[in-house]
mmCIF file of C-alpha atoms in Angstrom:
data_model
loop_
_atom_site.group_PDB
_atom_site.id
_atom_site.type_symbol
_atom_site.label_atom_id
_atom_site.label_comp_id
_atom_site.label_asym_id
_atom_site.label_seq_id
_atom_site.Cartn_x
_atom_site.Cartn_y
_atom_site.Cartn_z
ATOM 1 C CA MET G 1121 -0.014 -0.002 -0.028
ATOM 2 C CA THR G 1122 2.860 2.372 0.869
ATOM 3 C CA ARG G 1123 4.486 1.738 -2.479
ATOM 4 C CA ARG G 1124 1.223 2.293 -4.324
ATOM 5 C CA LEU G 1125 0.542 5.503 -2.504
ATOM 6 C CA PHE G 1126 4.069 6.679 -3.259
ATOM 7 C CA LEU G 1127 3.600 6.066 -6.956
ATOM 8 C CA ARG G 1128 0.257 7.856 -7.029
ATOM 9 C CA THR G 1129 1.812 10.835 -5.222
ATOM 10 C CA LEU G 1130 4.745 10.815 -7.669
ATOM 11 C CA ALA G 1131 2.380 10.713 -10.656
ATOM 12 C CA ALA G 1132 0.219 13.487 -9.256
ATOM 13 C CA GLY G 1133 3.362 15.594 -8.633
ATOM 14 C CA GLY G 1134 4.541 14.972 -12.161
ATOM 15 C CA ALA G 1135 1.185 15.938 -13.643
ATOM 16 C CA ALA G 1136 1.122 19.122 -11.551
ATOM 17 C CA ALA G 1137 4.673 19.948 -12.650
ATOM 18 C CA ALA G 1138 3.747 19.400 -16.239
ATOM 19 C CA GLY G 1139 0.630 21.509 -15.849
ATOM 20 C CA TYR G 1140 2.686 24.327 -14.300
ATOM 21 C CA GLY G 1141 5.278 24.061 -17.065
ATOM 22 C CA ALA G 1142 2.497 24.380 -19.708
ATOM 23 C CA TYR G 1143 1.056 27.336 -17.837
ATOM 24 C CA THR G 1144 4.389 29.140 -17.701
ATOM 25 C CA LEU G 1145 4.933 28.546 -21.417
ATOM 26 C CA ALA G 1146 1.487 29.910 -22.243
ATOM 27 C CA CYS G 1147 1.594 32.756 -19.700
ATOM 28 C CA PRO G 1148 5.282 33.579 -19.136
ATOM 29 C CA GLU G 1149 6.287 36.207 -16.674
ATOM 30 C CA PRO G 1150 6.528 39.749 -18.215
ATOM 31 C CA PRO G 1151 10.007 41.066 -18.821
ATOM 32 C CA PRO G 1152 11.558 43.323 -16.146
ATOM 33 C CA ALA G 1153 10.597 47.019 -16.510
ATOM 34 C CA VAL G 1154 13.180 49.554 -17.295
ATOM 35 C CA VAL G 1155 13.174 53.344 -17.607
ATOM 36 C CA PRO G 1156 12.263 54.015 -21.325
ATOM 37 C CA PRO G 1157 14.839 55.865 -23.373
ATOM 38 C CA THR G 1158 14.373 59.545 -24.006
ATOM 39 C CA PHE G 1159 15.664 62.132 -26.507
ATOM 40 C CA GLU G 1160 15.988 65.806 -25.939
ATOM 41 C CA THR G 1161 15.460 67.858 -29.110
ATOM 42 C CA ALA G 1162 18.686 69.729 -29.826
ATOM 43 C CA ALA G 1163 18.707 73.527 -30.175
ATOM 44 C CA GLY G 1164 20.264 75.333 -33.173
ATOM 45 C CA ASP G 1165 20.294 74.703 -36.843
ATOM 46 C CA LEU G 1166 19.822 71.333 -38.410
ATOM 47 C CA PRO G 1167 22.597 69.880 -40.524
ATOM 48 C CA THR G 1168 22.521 70.794 -44.228
ATOM 49 C CA PRO G 1169 21.441 67.964 -46.543
ATOM 50 C CA GLU G 1170 25.112 67.514 -47.568
ATOM 51 C CA ARG G 1171 26.178 67.224 -43.913
ATOM 52 C CA PHE G 1172 23.345 64.862 -43.187
ATOM 53 C CA ALA G 1173 24.528 62.600 -46.021
ATOM 54 C CA GLU G 1174 28.063 62.653 -44.514
ATOM 55 C CA LEU G 1175 26.693 61.661 -41.170
ATOM 56 C CA ALA G 1176 24.873 58.686 -42.738
ATOM 57 C CA LYS G 1177 28.278 57.491 -43.930
ATOM 58 C CA SER G 1178 30.489 58.376 -40.934
ATOM 59 C CA ASP G 1179 28.259 58.741 -37.781
ATOM 60 C CA PRO G 1180 24.860 57.093 -38.121
ATOM 61 C CA VAL G 1181 24.102 57.752 -34.458
ATOM 62 C CA ALA G 1182 24.474 61.480 -35.016
ATOM 63 C CA MET G 1183 22.414 61.064 -38.221
ATOM 64 C CA LEU G 1184 19.617 59.501 -36.166
ATOM 65 C CA ALA G 1185 19.844 62.306 -33.621
ATOM 66 C CA ALA G 1186 19.293 64.809 -36.460
ATOM 67 C CA CYS G 1187 16.370 62.695 -37.620
ATOM 68 C CA LEU G 1188 14.696 62.816 -34.204
ATOM 69 C CA THR G 1189 15.379 66.532 -33.813
ATOM 70 C CA ARG G 1190 13.840 67.386 -37.138
ATOM 71 C CA TYR G 1191 10.906 65.010 -36.558
ATOM 72 C CA ASP G 1192 10.144 66.583 -33.177
ATOM 73 C CA ARG G 1193 10.185 70.052 -34.710
ATOM 74 C CA GLU G 1194 8.121 69.323 -37.804
ATOM 75 C CA VAL G 1195 5.857 66.228 -37.475
ATOM 76 C CA LYS G 1196 2.644 66.007 -35.549
ATOM 77 C CA GLY G 1197 1.344 62.871 -37.191
ATOM 78 C CA TYR G 1198 1.194 60.902 -40.383
ATOM 79 C CA THR G 1199 -0.535 58.292 -42.483
ATOM 80 C CA ALA G 1200 1.209 55.538 -44.433
ATOM 81 C CA THR G 1201 0.870 52.124 -45.860
ATOM 82 C CA LEU G 1202 2.987 49.565 -43.974
ATOM 83 C CA ALA G 1203 4.200 46.363 -45.624
ATOM 84 C CA LYS G 1204 5.242 44.183 -42.708
ATOM 85 C CA HIS G 1205 6.614 40.650 -42.570
ATOM 86 C CA GLU G 1206 8.023 39.277 -39.328
ATOM 87 C CA ARG G 1207 8.837 36.285 -37.215
ATOM 88 C CA VAL G 1208 6.919 36.197 -33.885
ATOM 89 C CA ARG G 1209 8.105 33.793 -31.214
ATOM 90 C CA GLY G 1210 10.019 31.774 -33.758
ATOM 91 C CA ASN G 1211 7.291 31.575 -36.404
ATOM 92 C CA LEU G 1212 7.461 33.480 -39.629
ATOM 93 C CA GLN G 1213 3.981 34.993 -40.106
ATOM 94 C CA GLU G 1214 2.118 35.784 -43.264
ATOM 95 C CA ALA G 1215 3.073 39.152 -44.844
ATOM 96 C CA GLU G 1216 0.786 42.040 -43.783
ATOM 97 C CA LEU G 1217 -0.303 45.257 -45.520
ATOM 98 C CA ILE G 1218 -1.591 47.835 -43.059
ATOM 99 C CA HIS G 1219 -2.962 51.372 -43.371
ATOM 100 C CA VAL G 1220 -1.479 53.386 -40.509
ATOM 101 C CA ALA G 1221 -2.705 56.653 -39.007
ATOM 102 C CA LEU G 1222 -0.632 58.021 -36.095
ATOM 103 C CA GLN G 1223 -0.917 61.144 -34.017
ATOM 104 C CA GLU G 1224 2.114 62.060 -31.820
ATOM 105 C CA LYS G 1225 0.691 64.193 -29.015
ATOM 106 C CA PRO G 1226 -1.239 62.736 -27.325
ATOM 107 C CA LEU G 1227 -0.036 59.461 -28.836
ATOM 108 C CA ALA G 1228 -2.776 57.623 -30.817
ATOM 109 C CA VAL G 1229 -2.493 54.909 -33.409
ATOM 110 C CA HIS G 1230 -5.091 53.457 -35.776
ATOM 111 C CA LEU G 1231 -4.264 50.330 -37.876
ATOM 112 C CA ARG G 1232 -6.484 48.949 -40.599
ATOM 113 C CA TRP G 1233 -5.360 45.689 -42.165
ATOM 114 C CA VAL G 1234 -5.615 45.557 -45.988
ATOM 115 C CA SER G 1235 -4.274 41.965 -46.195
ATOM 116 C CA GLY G 1236 -2.682 39.475 -43.905
ATOM 117 C CA ILE G 1237 -5.354 39.701 -41.244
ATOM 118 C CA ARG G 1238 -4.376 37.545 -38.233
ATOM 119 C CA LEU G 1239 -6.659 36.026 -35.620
ATOM 120 C CA GLY G 1240 -9.535 37.897 -37.206
ATOM 121 C CA THR G 1241 -8.317 41.335 -36.232
ATOM 122 C CA ALA G 1242 -9.130 43.811 -39.006
ATOM 123 C CA GLU G 1243 -8.434 47.001 -37.059
ATOM 124 C CA ALA G 1244 -6.704 48.169 -33.873
ATOM 125 C CA ILE G 1245 -6.647 51.508 -32.036
ATOM 126 C CA PHE G 1246 -4.402 52.560 -29.227
ATOM 127 C CA ALA G 1247 -5.068 55.996 -27.633
ATOM 128 C CA GLU G 1248 -2.773 56.969 -24.744
ATOM 129 C CA LEU G 1249 -5.109 59.631 -23.492
ATOM 130 C CA ASP G 1250 -8.106 57.286 -23.520
ATOM 131 C CA ASP G 1251 -6.554 54.187 -22.042
ATOM 132 C CA PRO G 1252 -2.783 53.810 -21.810
ATOM 133 C CA ASP G 1253 -2.980 50.073 -21.168
ATOM 134 C CA LYS G 1254 -5.513 48.828 -23.657
ATOM 135 C CA ILE G 1255 -5.987 48.198 -27.412
ATOM 136 C CA LYS G 1256 -9.423 48.412 -29.003
ATOM 137 C CA THR G 1257 -9.902 46.017 -31.906
ATOM 138 C CA ARG G 1258 -12.488 45.282 -34.498
ATOM 139 C CA ARG G 1259 -12.646 41.647 -35.574
ATOM 140 C CA THR G 1260 -14.093 39.764 -38.434
ATOM 141 C CA TRP G 1261 -15.921 37.476 -36.103
ATOM 142 C CA PHE G 1262 -17.959 37.763 -32.971
ATOM 143 C CA PRO G 1263 -17.551 39.748 -30.827
ATOM 144 C CA LYS G 1264 -16.853 42.403 -33.396
ATOM 145 C CA GLU G 1265 -15.358 44.867 -30.920
ATOM 146 C CA TYR G 1266 -12.887 43.507 -28.436
ATOM 147 C CA THR G 1267 -10.361 45.034 -26.017
ATOM 148 C CA ILE G 1268 -6.958 43.529 -25.278
ATOM 149 C CA ASN G 1269 -4.096 44.480 -22.962
ATOM 150 C CA LEU G 1270 -1.418 46.629 -24.588
ATOM 151 C CA LYS G 1271 1.328 44.264 -23.391
ATOM 152 C CA GLY G 1272 -0.755 41.208 -22.736
ATOM 153 C CA GLU G 1273 -0.220 37.695 -24.275
ATOM 154 C CA SER G 1274 -2.575 38.451 -27.222
ATOM 155 C CA ALA G 1275 -0.567 41.466 -28.218
ATOM 156 C CA ARG G 1276 2.803 39.664 -27.746
ATOM 157 C CA GLY G 1277 1.587 36.817 -29.786
ATOM 158 C CA ALA G 1278 0.609 39.066 -32.680
ATOM 159 C CA ALA G 1279 3.675 41.276 -33.236
ATOM 160 C CA ARG G 1280 7.354 41.659 -32.386
ATOM 161 C CA ILE G 1281 6.897 45.219 -31.199
ATOM 162 C CA CYS G 1282 4.268 46.796 -29.015
ATOM 163 C CA LEU G 1283 1.660 48.808 -30.869
ATOM 164 C CA ARG G 1284 2.546 51.902 -28.755
ATOM 165 C CA ASP G 1285 6.139 51.706 -29.836
ATOM 166 C CA GLY G 1286 5.880 51.040 -33.553
ATOM 167 C CA GLY G 1287 5.608 54.628 -34.949
ATOM 168 C CA PHE G 1288 8.346 56.584 -36.665
ATOM 169 C CA ARG G 1289 9.507 58.460 -33.540
ATOM 170 C CA ALA G 1290 9.557 55.444 -31.311
ATOM 171 C CA THR G 1291 11.365 53.356 -33.946
ATOM 172 C CA MET G 1292 14.013 55.976 -34.504
ATOM 173 C CA LEU G 1293 14.400 56.384 -30.711
ATOM 174 C CA ARG G 1294 14.917 52.638 -30.346
ATOM 175 C CA THR G 1295 17.501 52.630 -33.153
ATOM 176 C CA HIS G 1296 19.325 55.653 -31.905
ATOM 177 C CA THR G 1297 19.455 54.280 -28.296
ATOM 178 C CA THR G 1298 20.611 50.799 -29.347
ATOM 179 C CA TRP G 1299 23.227 51.998 -31.869
ATOM 180 C CA GLY G 1300 24.441 54.628 -29.442
ATOM 181 C CA ARG G 1301 24.957 52.043 -26.710
ATOM 182 C CA HIS G 1302 26.974 49.860 -29.047
ATOM 183 C CA ARG G 1303 28.991 52.814 -30.189
ATOM 184 C CA ASP G 1304 29.865 53.718 -26.626
ATOM 185 C CA ALA G 1305 30.908 50.101 -26.001
ATOM 186 C CA GLY G 1306 33.122 50.133 -29.076
ATOM 187 C CA GLU G 1307 30.902 47.528 -30.754
ATOM 188 C CA LEU G 1308 29.186 49.585 -33.430
ATOM 189 C CA LYS G 1309 29.943 47.987 -36.896
ATOM 190 C CA THR G 1310 28.057 49.716 -39.743
ATOM 191 C CA SER G 1311 28.412 49.937 -43.456
ATOM 192 C CA TYR G 1312 26.897 52.686 -45.705
ATOM 193 C CA GLU G 1313 25.218 51.395 -48.835
ATOM 194 C CA GLY G 1314 24.690 54.820 -50.393
ATOM 195 C CA PRO G 1315 21.643 56.860 -51.187
ATOM 196 C CA ARG G 1316 19.470 54.746 -53.504
ATOM 197 C CA ALA G 1317 15.871 54.427 -54.666
ATOM 198 C CA VAL G 1318 14.215 51.678 -52.749
ATOM 199 C CA ALA G 1319 11.539 49.720 -54.672
ATOM 200 C CA GLU G 1320 9.758 48.570 -51.444
ATOM 201 C CA LEU G 1321 9.328 52.237 -50.528
ATOM 202 C CA GLY G 1322 7.795 53.307 -53.787
ATOM 203 C CA GLY G 1323 11.111 54.419 -55.237
ATOM 204 C CA ARG G 1324 11.946 56.890 -52.424
ATOM 205 C CA VAL G 1325 15.597 57.730 -52.268
ATOM 206 C CA CYS G 1326 16.998 56.586 -48.921
ATOM 207 C CA HIS G 1327 20.297 56.529 -47.017
ATOM 208 C CA VAL G 1328 20.790 52.812 -46.415
ATOM 209 C CA VAL G 1329 22.904 51.735 -43.439
ATOM 210 C CA THR G 1330 23.510 48.177 -42.257
ATOM 211 C CA ARG G 1331 24.711 47.301 -38.738
ATOM 212 C CA THR G 1332 26.353 43.884 -38.154
ATOM 213 C CA CYS G 1333 25.834 42.662 -34.581
ATOM 214 C CA VAL G 1334 28.762 41.529 -32.607
ATOM 215 C CA ARG G 1335 26.511 38.835 -31.219
ATOM 216 C CA ARG G 1336 22.916 37.891 -31.901
ATOM 217 C CA GLU G 1337 20.433 40.378 -30.447
ATOM 218 C CA ALA G 1338 16.673 40.367 -29.742
ATOM 219 C CA ASP G 1339 14.563 43.454 -29.288
ATOM 220 C CA ALA G 1340 12.468 44.256 -26.297
ATOM 221 C CA PHE G 1341 8.736 44.067 -27.062
ATOM 222 C CA ALA G 1342 8.271 47.484 -25.461
ATOM 223 C CA LEU G 1343 10.585 50.390 -24.896
ATOM 224 C CA ASP G 1344 9.969 50.228 -21.155
ATOM 225 C CA GLU G 1345 10.971 46.585 -20.896
ATOM 226 C CA GLN G 1346 14.363 44.877 -20.694
ATOM 227 C CA PRO G 1347 15.409 43.122 -23.907
ATOM 228 C CA PRO G 1348 15.426 39.271 -23.692
ATOM 229 C CA THR G 1349 18.481 37.806 -21.979
ATOM 230 C CA ASP G 1350 17.516 34.189 -22.048
ATOM 231 C CA PRO G 1351 19.870 32.539 -24.595
ATOM 232 C CA TRP G 1352 17.083 30.335 -25.915
ATOM 233 C CA VAL G 1353 14.757 33.262 -26.607
ATOM 234 C CA VAL G 1354 17.600 35.299 -28.158
ATOM 235 C CA GLU G 1355 18.520 32.400 -30.443
ATOM 236 C CA ARG G 1356 14.819 32.015 -31.415
ATOM 237 C CA ASP G 1357 13.894 35.652 -31.861
ATOM 238 C CA GLY G 1358 17.190 37.395 -32.425
ATOM 239 C CA PHE G 1359 18.894 38.880 -35.522
ATOM 240 C CA ASP G 1360 22.537 39.282 -36.670
ATOM 241 C CA ARG G 1361 22.201 42.181 -39.051
ATOM 242 C CA VAL G 1362 19.810 45.124 -39.282
ATOM 243 C CA THR G 1363 19.526 47.442 -42.233
ATOM 244 C CA ILE G 1364 17.689 50.845 -41.868
ATOM 245 C CA TYR G 1365 16.307 52.993 -44.647
ATOM 246 C CA VAL G 1366 16.268 56.713 -43.851
ATOM 247 C CA ASP G 1367 14.253 58.855 -46.313
ATOM 248 C CA ALA G 1368 16.904 61.292 -47.781
ATOM 249 C CA GLU G 1369 14.395 64.150 -48.150
ATOM 250 C CA ARG G 1370 12.414 63.828 -44.953
ATOM 251 C CA TRP G 1371 15.030 62.320 -42.645
ATOM 252 C CA ILE G 1372 12.701 59.636 -41.314
ATOM 253 C CA GLN G 1373 13.475 55.936 -40.847
ATOM 254 C CA VAL G 1374 10.772 54.554 -43.123
ATOM 255 C CA GLY G 1375 12.107 51.039 -43.440
ATOM 256 C CA ALA G 1376 14.061 48.291 -41.665
ATOM 257 C CA ARG G 1377 15.069 44.704 -42.437
ATOM 258 C CA LEU G 1378 16.396 42.381 -39.764
ATOM 259 C CA VAL G 1379 18.021 39.098 -40.753
ATOM 260 C CA ARG G 1380 20.107 36.238 -39.416
ATOM 261 C CA VAL G 1381 23.569 35.382 -40.501
ATOM 262 C CA ASP G 1382 22.117 32.711 -42.841
ATOM 263 C CA GLY G 1383 19.793 35.291 -44.401
ATOM 264 C CA GLY G 1384 16.746 34.065 -42.472
ATOM 265 C CA LEU G 1385 14.126 36.901 -42.106
ATOM 266 C CA VAL G 1386 13.422 38.144 -38.608
ATOM 267 C CA GLY G 1387 11.438 41.199 -39.655
ATOM 268 C CA GLU G 1388 11.018 43.755 -42.457
ATOM 269 C CA TYR G 1389 8.984 46.950 -42.368
ATOM 270 C CA PHE G 1390 8.487 49.354 -45.257
ATOM 271 C CA HIS G 1391 6.284 52.456 -45.045
ATOM 272 C CA ARG G 1392 5.006 53.738 -48.437
ATOM 273 C CA ASP G 1393 2.727 56.665 -49.442
ATOM 274 C CA VAL G 1394 3.663 58.633 -46.307
ATOM 275 C CA VAL G 1395 1.590 61.781 -45.678
ATOM 276 C CA LEU G 1396 2.906 64.051 -42.950
ATOM 277 C CA ASN G 1397 0.695 66.154 -40.711
ATOM 278 C CA PRO G 1398 -2.673 65.165 -42.171
ATOM 279 C CA VAL G 1399 -5.980 66.450 -40.686
ATOM 280 C CA PHE G 1400 -7.595 63.461 -38.955
ATOM 281 C CA PRO G 1401 -11.333 62.946 -38.609
ATOM 282 C CA ALA G 1402 -12.449 63.777 -35.013
ATOM 283 C CA ASP G 1403 -13.247 60.118 -34.330
ATOM 284 C CA GLU G 1404 -10.139 58.607 -35.883
ATOM 285 C CA PHE G 1405 -8.682 57.173 -32.690
ATOM 286 C CA THR G 1406 -11.943 56.333 -30.894
ATOM 287 C CA ALA G 1407 -14.279 53.357 -30.767
ATOM 288 C CA ALA G 1408 -16.541 55.330 -33.166
ATOM 289 C CA GLY G 1409 -13.661 55.238 -35.626
ATOM 290 C CA LEU G 1410 -13.799 51.458 -35.578
ATOM 291 C CA LYS G 1411 -17.569 51.460 -36.121
ATOM 292 C CA ARG G 1412 -17.100 53.994 -39.019
ATOM 293 C CA SER G 1413 -14.793 51.556 -40.794
ATOM 294 C CA SER G 1414 -16.957 48.475 -40.289
#
């Protein structure tokens, strides 16, 4: 009887451990929080276009600082068509085409999927002033309107980068911060591929710069989270080279491609048909805006 009871206890313990393991895989602990990076807009004149081109070649961190400075001075919002193709948690997803509307202050984002709809989500809205922790969605199936957590498991399973941190300014801030950290550590390795027309960006002429990582890296999902440090996660989600595409006229990072050393795609993002400072409908970033589109 004692042996039988021991075996039952062992089996129950094993089942409980397996259940806990499955739970932690499905609902992992959120990454540690960090102070998000900031950028203070510089005073004084912007570089000339000629000087900006020189910075792209010789000092891409300074180039990105000029991009952020000009953006903060001139841009209040934009619309664009985003062609997105990325690997999420080790799985390469279907390519997506998304109409983006973004307002900078207060931050608000409205995405409308043209193709590549995932999990039935046809639209998503984040409005910082309305609810800084939630995303409103419109789905193709019941219930039509659904709210998810900004950094919850549904959001993390749908994209590499948090919806709040995917706009032009946040993207340039992420790049500037990361590249600056590697520069300060003596690990920044970049190559300038010249100004060239980029077909994926509708023929816009861009300064193209590639950074080769000293070791494989993985991005944090959100700017206020620590990047992954687990070697398994970095191996699964990380990249070895990143190429950025900075619009030569507007000084905005409108594209990026992240790949592994074997050429395997981690993510690519190209913004076409960019319109700066549009006038948005009053309900663009509200639940009414979702209903208007349905």
